[in-house]
């Protein structure tokens, strides 16, 4: 195929509100470097990390919930450390952590046979120079992502997939499901009792499916109008967001919320239980009584880094039909602002996806 010199896409011009998202039709198509592939993007999806990166919520200057600045941002408070990695973010940036597409070109040191492969992109990738450590970067944050017609990525982070699902359906998986699977693997979750907060969102609904796949008894935390949808995904019980979870009732808590409710989540663990977090949408600052931690022999895990095996496992689950996509709504990429507004309303279950190429 002939690869054009220019492409269309949505560009983040700086930290702030939705007005910082700018549609462009004159973006240069990236050229794959050594070890990289060029992907023609078919579909993408929206994640909390896209919104949080736009607003600069990752800055240590911000102590509130993610919703407080989701529409307008936080002004100049976040310029020095508003990026996902805790460093300054460079602009303009093409966001988009979720990507399903086709390899159309390659750099040196990549087999030509990869051209034509349908792929999913690893959303959480090893940071440059991390070696065997736990440094990580996010596709669409530390480097340009999928909110454009073409994107480049290291060949090993473009994982071939064989599936009858559409590009939109496949694009709903990478970021949310790999985050959830990373949490579950860190906790070594088995056929145990698990509490999942934020269960109607992308990561939460993925965690419900993935925990059920392992034989866990799943209690999902969400609003009453989403009970039926969560039960269809595999939740055994659904707990209202303002309800107190039963004390010492769970082996594992998979938490994406944090905030004022956090002490109750710790109390919900029985002795020897494991608390796992990969988000704090209700607020990052919480209070811990260290006596609870050590007298009850609890284990706490923060989950960002993912070994390559997590994404490989996820692709295997998809190909085997062991998990299913949950697409709440679809928008064309050009309508990303409207898609983020719908995302921020939090009335959906699952993912809001973006069609990049028909």
Short mmCIF file of C-alpha atoms in Angstrom, two decimals:
data_model
loop_
_atom_site.label_atom_id
_atom_site.label_comp_id
_atom_site.label_asym_id
_atom_site.label_seq_id
_atom_site.Cartn_x
_atom_site.Cartn_y
_atom_site.Cartn_z
CA UNK A 1 0.00 0.00 0.00
CA UNK A 2 1.01 3.63 -0.49
CA UNK A 3 1.66 5.43 2.77
CA UNK A 4 0.75 9.13 2.69
CA UNK A 5 3.03 11.84 3.95
CA UNK A 6 0.37 13.53 6.08
CA UNK A 7 -2.40 12.27 8.35
CA UNK A 8 -5.37 13.38 10.43
CA UNK A 9 -5.46 13.20 14.19
CA UNK A 10 -6.30 14.81 17.51
CA UNK A 11 -3.47 16.70 19.21
CA UNK A 12 -3.17 17.68 22.87
CA UNK A 13 -1.65 21.19 22.84
CA UNK A 14 -1.07 21.50 26.60
CA UNK A 15 -2.51 20.67 30.01
CA UNK A 16 -6.00 22.00 30.53
CA UNK A 17 -9.60 21.60 29.46
CA UNK A 18 -11.25 20.01 26.45
CA UNK A 19 -10.29 23.06 24.39
CA UNK A 20 -6.70 21.76 24.50
CA UNK A 21 -7.73 18.94 22.14
CA UNK A 22 -7.18 20.18 18.58
CA UNK A 23 -8.19 18.36 15.38
CA UNK A 24 -5.44 18.48 12.75
CA UNK A 25 -5.31 17.27 9.15
CA UNK A 26 -1.67 18.22 8.49
CA UNK A 27 0.23 15.92 10.84
CA UNK A 28 3.31 14.21 9.42
CA UNK A 29 2.97 10.44 9.23
CA UNK A 30 5.66 9.08 11.58
CA UNK A 31 8.56 7.12 10.14
CA UNK A 32 9.47 3.90 12.00
CA UNK A 33 12.97 3.93 13.49
CA UNK A 34 15.15 0.86 13.89
CA UNK A 35 13.19 -1.82 15.73
CA UNK A 36 9.86 -0.07 15.20
CA UNK A 37 6.74 -0.70 13.13
CA UNK A 38 4.28 1.74 11.56
CA UNK A 39 0.65 0.93 12.36
CA UNK A 40 -2.38 2.13 10.45
CA UNK A 41 -4.79 2.66 13.32
CA UNK A 42 -8.24 1.14 13.00
CA UNK A 43 -9.72 2.02 16.37
CA UNK A 44 -8.82 3.46 19.75
CA UNK A 45 -10.63 4.00 23.07
CA UNK A 46 -10.80 6.40 25.99
CA UNK A 47 -9.24 5.78 29.40
CA UNK A 48 -8.98 7.74 32.63
CA UNK A 49 -5.28 8.17 31.92
CA UNK A 50 -6.10 10.17 28.76
CA UNK A 51 -8.18 12.62 30.78
CA UNK A 52 -5.73 12.73 33.69
CA UNK A 53 -2.80 13.41 31.38
CA UNK A 54 -4.73 16.16 29.63
CA UNK A 55 -5.59 17.89 32.90
CA UNK A 56 -2.24 17.22 34.60
CA UNK A 57 -3.88 15.37 37.51
CA UNK A 58 -0.74 13.27 38.02
CA UNK A 59 1.07 16.32 39.41
CA UNK A 60 1.84 16.16 43.13
CA UNK A 61 0.28 19.62 43.37
CA UNK A 62 -3.17 18.07 42.85
CA UNK A 63 -4.69 16.38 45.89
CA UNK A 64 -8.35 16.09 44.85
CA UNK A 65 -10.36 13.63 42.79
CA UNK A 66 -9.99 13.26 39.04
CA UNK A 67 -13.38 14.83 38.32
CA UNK A 68 -12.49 18.19 39.91
CA UNK A 69 -10.44 19.35 36.93
CA UNK A 70 -11.67 17.00 34.21
CA UNK A 71 -13.45 19.66 32.16
CA UNK A 72 -11.20 22.71 32.67
CA UNK A 73 -7.87 21.41 34.00
CA UNK A 74 -5.82 22.88 36.86
CA UNK A 75 -4.14 25.91 35.34
CA UNK A 76 -0.37 26.32 35.60
CA UNK A 77 -0.05 24.24 38.79
CA UNK A 78 0.84 21.13 36.84
CA UNK A 79 3.35 22.21 34.22
CA UNK A 80 6.45 20.81 35.97
CA UNK A 81 5.19 17.31 36.75
CA UNK A 82 1.82 16.83 35.07
CA UNK A 83 2.85 13.91 32.91
CA UNK A 84 1.89 10.33 33.63
CA UNK A 85 5.46 9.49 34.68
CA UNK A 86 5.60 12.39 37.16
CA UNK A 87 7.78 14.49 34.86
CA UNK A 88 6.91 17.38 32.57
CA UNK A 89 5.06 16.37 29.42
CA UNK A 90 6.14 17.67 26.03
CA UNK A 91 3.57 19.15 23.64
CA UNK A 92 2.03 18.78 21.17
CA UNK A 93 1.20 15.16 22.02
CA UNK A 94 -1.00 12.64 20.25
CA UNK A 95 -2.71 10.74 23.05
CA UNK A 96 -4.47 7.37 22.94
CA UNK A 97 -3.33 4.38 25.02
CA UNK A 98 -5.60 1.86 23.27
CA UNK A 99 -4.79 0.81 19.73
CA UNK A 100 -5.94 -1.86 17.30
CA UNK A 101 -4.55 -1.65 13.80
CA UNK A 102 -2.46 -3.14 11.02
CA UNK A 103 1.31 -3.02 10.51
CA UNK A 104 1.97 -1.28 7.20
CA UNK A 105 5.73 -0.56 7.34
CA UNK A 106 8.78 -1.31 9.47
CA UNK A 107 12.18 0.01 10.38
CA UNK A 108 15.44 -1.85 10.23
CA UNK A 109 15.85 -4.93 12.44
CA UNK A 110 12.16 -5.86 12.02
CA UNK A 111 11.17 -8.81 9.78
CA UNK A 112 9.35 -7.71 6.63
CA UNK A 113 6.86 -10.52 7.25
CA UNK A 114 5.30 -8.42 10.01
CA UNK A 115 3.69 -6.14 7.41
CA UNK A 116 0.01 -6.99 7.19
CA UNK A 117 -0.31 -8.28 10.75
CA UNK A 118 -3.32 -7.20 12.76
CA UNK A 119 -2.04 -6.06 16.14
CA UNK A 120 -2.87 -4.71 19.56
CA UNK A 121 -0.40 -2.30 21.13
CA UNK A 122 0.83 -2.76 24.68
CA UNK A 123 -0.53 0.26 26.53
CA UNK A 124 1.97 0.12 29.42
CA UNK A 125 5.46 -0.32 28.05
CA UNK A 126 8.95 -0.54 29.55
CA UNK A 127 10.47 2.87 30.12
CA UNK A 128 13.58 3.71 28.13
CA UNK A 129 16.64 2.55 30.06
CA UNK A 130 14.60 0.63 32.63
CA UNK A 131 16.34 -2.66 31.81
CA UNK A 132 14.85 -5.37 34.01
CA UNK A 133 13.50 -2.84 36.52
CA UNK A 134 9.95 -1.66 37.00
CA UNK A 135 10.08 1.61 35.07
CA UNK A 136 7.11 2.06 32.74
CA UNK A 137 5.72 4.49 30.20
CA UNK A 138 2.25 4.77 28.73
CA UNK A 139 1.49 4.74 25.02
CA UNK A 140 -0.02 8.15 24.27
CA UNK A 141 1.73 9.88 27.16
CA UNK A 142 5.51 9.52 27.04
CA UNK A 143 5.24 8.95 23.29
CA UNK A 144 2.55 9.59 20.67
CA UNK A 145 -0.36 7.18 20.70
CA UNK A 146 -3.43 6.10 18.75
CA UNK A 147 -5.51 9.27 18.35
CA UNK A 148 -4.33 9.61 14.74
CA UNK A 149 -4.44 7.62 11.53
CA UNK A 150 -0.91 6.23 11.94
CA UNK A 151 1.40 5.57 14.87
CA UNK A 152 4.83 4.06 15.47
CA UNK A 153 5.77 1.66 18.25
CA UNK A 154 8.58 -0.73 19.11
CA UNK A 155 7.99 -4.00 17.30
CA UNK A 156 7.83 -6.04 20.51
CA UNK A 157 5.01 -3.81 21.78
CA UNK A 158 2.82 -4.53 18.72
CA UNK A 159 1.37 -7.96 19.48
CA UNK A 160 -0.25 -9.94 16.67
CA UNK A 161 -3.78 -11.13 17.31
CA UNK A 162 -6.08 -13.59 15.54
CA UNK A 163 -9.69 -12.72 16.28
CA UNK A 164 -13.07 -12.32 14.63
CA UNK A 165 -13.81 -9.26 16.77
CA UNK A 166 -13.97 -5.84 15.13
CA UNK A 167 -11.22 -3.24 15.50
CA UNK A 168 -13.47 -1.26 17.87
CA UNK A 169 -14.11 -4.31 20.05
CA UNK A 170 -10.41 -5.18 20.17
CA UNK A 171 -9.45 -1.58 20.95
CA UNK A 172 -11.51 -1.82 24.15
CA UNK A 173 -9.03 -4.30 25.65
CA UNK A 174 -5.39 -3.11 25.88
CA UNK A 175 -5.18 -0.48 28.62
CA UNK A 176 -8.08 -1.46 30.87
CA UNK A 177 -7.71 -5.23 30.67
CA UNK A 178 -3.93 -5.27 30.96
CA UNK A 179 -4.17 -2.99 34.00
CA UNK A 180 -6.74 -5.29 35.60
CA UNK A 181 -4.80 -8.44 34.73
CA UNK A 182 -1.60 -6.88 36.08
CA UNK A 183 -3.38 -6.17 39.38
CA UNK A 184 -4.77 -9.69 39.55
CA UNK A 185 -1.43 -11.32 38.80
CA UNK A 186 0.37 -9.17 41.38
CA UNK A 187 -2.18 -10.29 43.98
CA UNK A 188 -1.94 -13.95 42.84
CA UNK A 189 -5.73 -14.04 42.91
CA UNK A 190 -7.26 -17.49 42.91
CA UNK A 191 -10.66 -18.90 43.82
CA UNK A 192 -11.02 -16.34 46.61
CA UNK A 193 -13.34 -13.53 47.65
CA UNK A 194 -12.47 -10.27 45.89
CA UNK A 195 -13.92 -6.75 46.12
CA UNK A 196 -13.66 -4.59 42.97
CA UNK A 197 -14.21 -0.83 43.28
CA UNK A 198 -15.16 1.36 40.32
CA UNK A 199 -16.54 -1.81 38.76
CA UNK A 200 -18.52 -0.20 35.94
CA UNK A 201 -15.51 1.57 34.42
CA UNK A 202 -13.07 0.16 31.91
CA UNK A 203 -10.57 -1.32 34.36
CA UNK A 204 -13.22 -2.27 36.92
CA UNK A 205 -15.45 -4.13 34.47
CA UNK A 206 -12.35 -5.85 33.08
CA UNK A 207 -11.36 -6.88 36.62
CA UNK A 208 -14.80 -8.41 37.17
CA UNK A 209 -14.42 -10.60 34.09
CA UNK A 210 -10.80 -11.52 34.74
CA UNK A 211 -11.36 -12.32 38.42
CA UNK A 212 -14.35 -14.49 37.55
CA UNK A 213 -12.22 -16.25 34.93
CA UNK A 214 -9.93 -17.35 37.80
CA UNK A 215 -12.82 -18.71 39.82
CA UNK A 216 -13.02 -15.84 42.31
CA UNK A 217 -16.23 -14.83 44.08
CA UNK A 218 -16.60 -11.23 42.89
CA UNK A 219 -18.27 -8.38 44.78
CA UNK A 220 -18.48 -5.32 42.54
CA UNK A 221 -18.93 -1.78 43.84
CA UNK A 222 -21.08 0.41 41.62
CA UNK A 223 -24.38 2.28 41.35
CA UNK A 224 -27.75 0.46 41.49
CA UNK A 225 -28.63 1.10 37.84
CA UNK A 226 -25.57 -0.90 36.74
CA UNK A 227 -26.27 -4.05 38.76
CA UNK A 228 -27.67 -6.13 35.90
CA UNK A 229 -24.79 -5.28 33.55
CA UNK A 230 -22.20 -6.21 36.18
CA UNK A 231 -23.91 -9.48 36.98
CA UNK A 232 -23.81 -10.32 33.25
CA UNK A 233 -20.04 -9.76 33.37
CA UNK A 234 -19.66 -12.20 36.25
CA UNK A 235 -20.21 -10.27 39.49
CA UNK A 236 -21.71 -12.47 42.20
CA UNK A 237 -22.77 -9.50 44.29
CA UNK A 238 -22.99 -5.74 43.72
CA UNK A 239 -22.42 -3.32 46.59
CA UNK A 240 -23.68 0.26 46.39
CA UNK A 241 -20.96 2.89 46.31
CA UNK A 242 -22.14 4.54 49.52
CA UNK A 243 -22.55 1.26 51.41
CA UNK A 244 -20.06 0.09 54.02
CA UNK A 245 -18.33 -3.10 52.88
CA UNK A 246 -18.47 -5.96 55.38
CA UNK A 247 -15.47 -6.06 57.70
CA UNK A 248 -12.77 -8.68 57.20
CA UNK A 249 -14.77 -10.35 54.42
CA UNK A 250 -12.35 -10.35 51.48
CA UNK A 251 -9.06 -11.97 50.53
CA UNK A 252 -8.27 -9.27 47.95
CA UNK A 253 -9.41 -5.71 47.25
CA UNK A 254 -8.83 -4.41 43.71
CA UNK A 255 -9.17 -0.65 44.16
CA UNK A 256 -9.38 2.04 41.49
CA UNK A 257 -11.08 4.69 43.62
CA UNK A 258 -9.20 5.62 46.82
CA UNK A 259 -10.56 8.78 48.44
CA UNK A 260 -12.49 9.08 51.68
CA UNK A 261 -13.86 5.54 51.46
CA UNK A 262 -10.37 4.02 51.50
CA UNK A 263 -10.12 3.11 55.23
CA UNK A 264 -13.27 0.99 54.86
CA UNK A 265 -11.60 -0.94 52.06
CA UNK A 266 -8.66 -1.80 54.30
CA UNK A 267 -11.02 -2.87 57.06
CA UNK A 268 -12.80 -5.12 54.54
CA UNK A 269 -9.70 -7.33 54.23
CA UNK A 270 -9.38 -10.31 56.50
CA UNK A 271 -6.00 -10.96 58.20
CA UNK A 272 -3.39 -11.77 55.58
CA UNK A 273 -5.41 -10.05 52.85
CA UNK A 274 -4.00 -8.17 49.86
CA UNK A 275 -4.88 -4.63 48.78
CA UNK A 276 -4.07 -3.71 45.17
CA UNK A 277 -4.40 -0.28 43.56
CA UNK A 278 -3.98 1.14 40.07
CA UNK A 279 -6.04 4.31 40.40
CA UNK A 280 -7.45 6.94 42.73
CA UNK A 281 -10.36 8.61 40.96
CA UNK A 282 -11.94 9.71 44.25
CA UNK A 283 -8.68 11.20 45.52
CA UNK A 284 -5.04 10.13 45.98
CA UNK A 285 -4.53 11.22 49.60
CA UNK A 286 -5.71 8.63 52.15
CA UNK A 287 -5.17 7.91 55.84
CA UNK A 288 -3.67 4.64 57.04
CA UNK A 289 -3.36 3.36 60.59
CA UNK A 290 -0.10 1.41 60.39
CA UNK A 291 -1.27 -0.83 63.21
CA UNK A 292 -3.96 -2.18 60.89
CA UNK A 293 -1.31 -2.94 58.29
CA UNK A 294 1.11 -4.82 60.50
CA UNK A 295 -1.13 -6.35 63.17
CA UNK A 296 -3.34 -7.94 60.48
CA UNK A 297 -0.41 -8.91 58.24
CA UNK A 298 -1.82 -7.14 55.20
CA UNK A 299 0.04 -6.76 51.90
CA UNK A 300 -0.28 -3.61 49.75
CA UNK A 301 0.54 -3.52 46.03
CA UNK A 302 0.80 -0.53 43.71
CA UNK A 303 0.46 -1.66 40.11
CA UNK A 304 1.80 0.15 37.08
CA UNK A 305 4.68 -1.85 35.59
CA UNK A 306 3.61 -4.94 33.69
CA UNK A 307 5.93 -7.74 32.58
CA UNK A 308 5.45 -8.60 28.90
CA UNK A 309 3.73 -11.82 29.91
CA UNK A 310 0.67 -9.90 31.16
CA UNK A 311 -0.20 -8.60 27.69
CA UNK A 312 0.67 -11.92 26.08
CA UNK A 313 -1.73 -13.63 28.49
CA UNK A 314 -4.43 -11.07 27.69
CA UNK A 315 -4.14 -11.69 23.95
CA UNK A 316 -4.40 -15.42 24.61
CA UNK A 317 -7.60 -14.93 26.63
CA UNK A 318 -9.11 -12.85 23.80
CA UNK A 319 -8.20 -15.38 21.12
CA UNK A 320 -9.68 -18.19 23.22
CA UNK A 321 -12.92 -16.27 23.79
CA UNK A 322 -12.46 -16.36 27.57
CA UNK A 323 -13.24 -12.63 27.96
CA UNK A 324 -15.48 -10.37 25.95
CA UNK A 325 -15.40 -6.71 24.97
CA UNK A 326 -17.78 -4.28 26.65
CA UNK A 327 -18.29 -1.32 24.33
CA UNK A 328 -20.71 1.24 25.72
CA UNK A 329 -20.63 3.69 22.82
CA UNK A 330 -18.61 4.53 19.71
CA UNK A 331 -17.59 7.91 18.26
CA UNK A 332 -15.52 8.96 15.25
CA UNK A 333 -12.06 10.15 16.30
CA UNK A 334 -12.85 13.69 15.20
CA UNK A 335 -15.54 13.81 17.92
CA UNK A 336 -13.06 13.04 20.72
CA UNK A 337 -14.19 16.03 22.80
CA UNK A 338 -17.79 14.79 22.81
CA UNK A 339 -16.56 11.26 23.55
CA UNK A 340 -14.62 12.51 26.59
CA UNK A 341 -17.66 14.43 27.80
CA UNK A 342 -19.68 11.20 27.59
CA UNK A 343 -16.88 9.37 29.37
CA UNK A 344 -16.86 11.91 32.19
CA UNK A 345 -20.61 11.51 32.75
CA UNK A 346 -19.88 7.99 34.14
CA UNK A 347 -23.29 6.65 33.14
CA UNK A 348 -21.84 3.85 31.00
CA UNK A 349 -20.50 0.38 31.71
CA UNK A 350 -17.29 -0.63 29.94
CA UNK A 351 -15.45 1.40 27.31
CA UNK A 352 -16.16 4.34 25.02
CA UNK A 353 -14.37 3.65 21.75
CA UNK A 354 -13.21 5.70 18.77
CA UNK A 355 -13.36 4.75 15.10
CA UNK A 356 -10.17 5.96 13.40
CA UNK A 357 -10.48 4.13 10.07
CA UNK A 358 -13.74 2.82 8.59
#
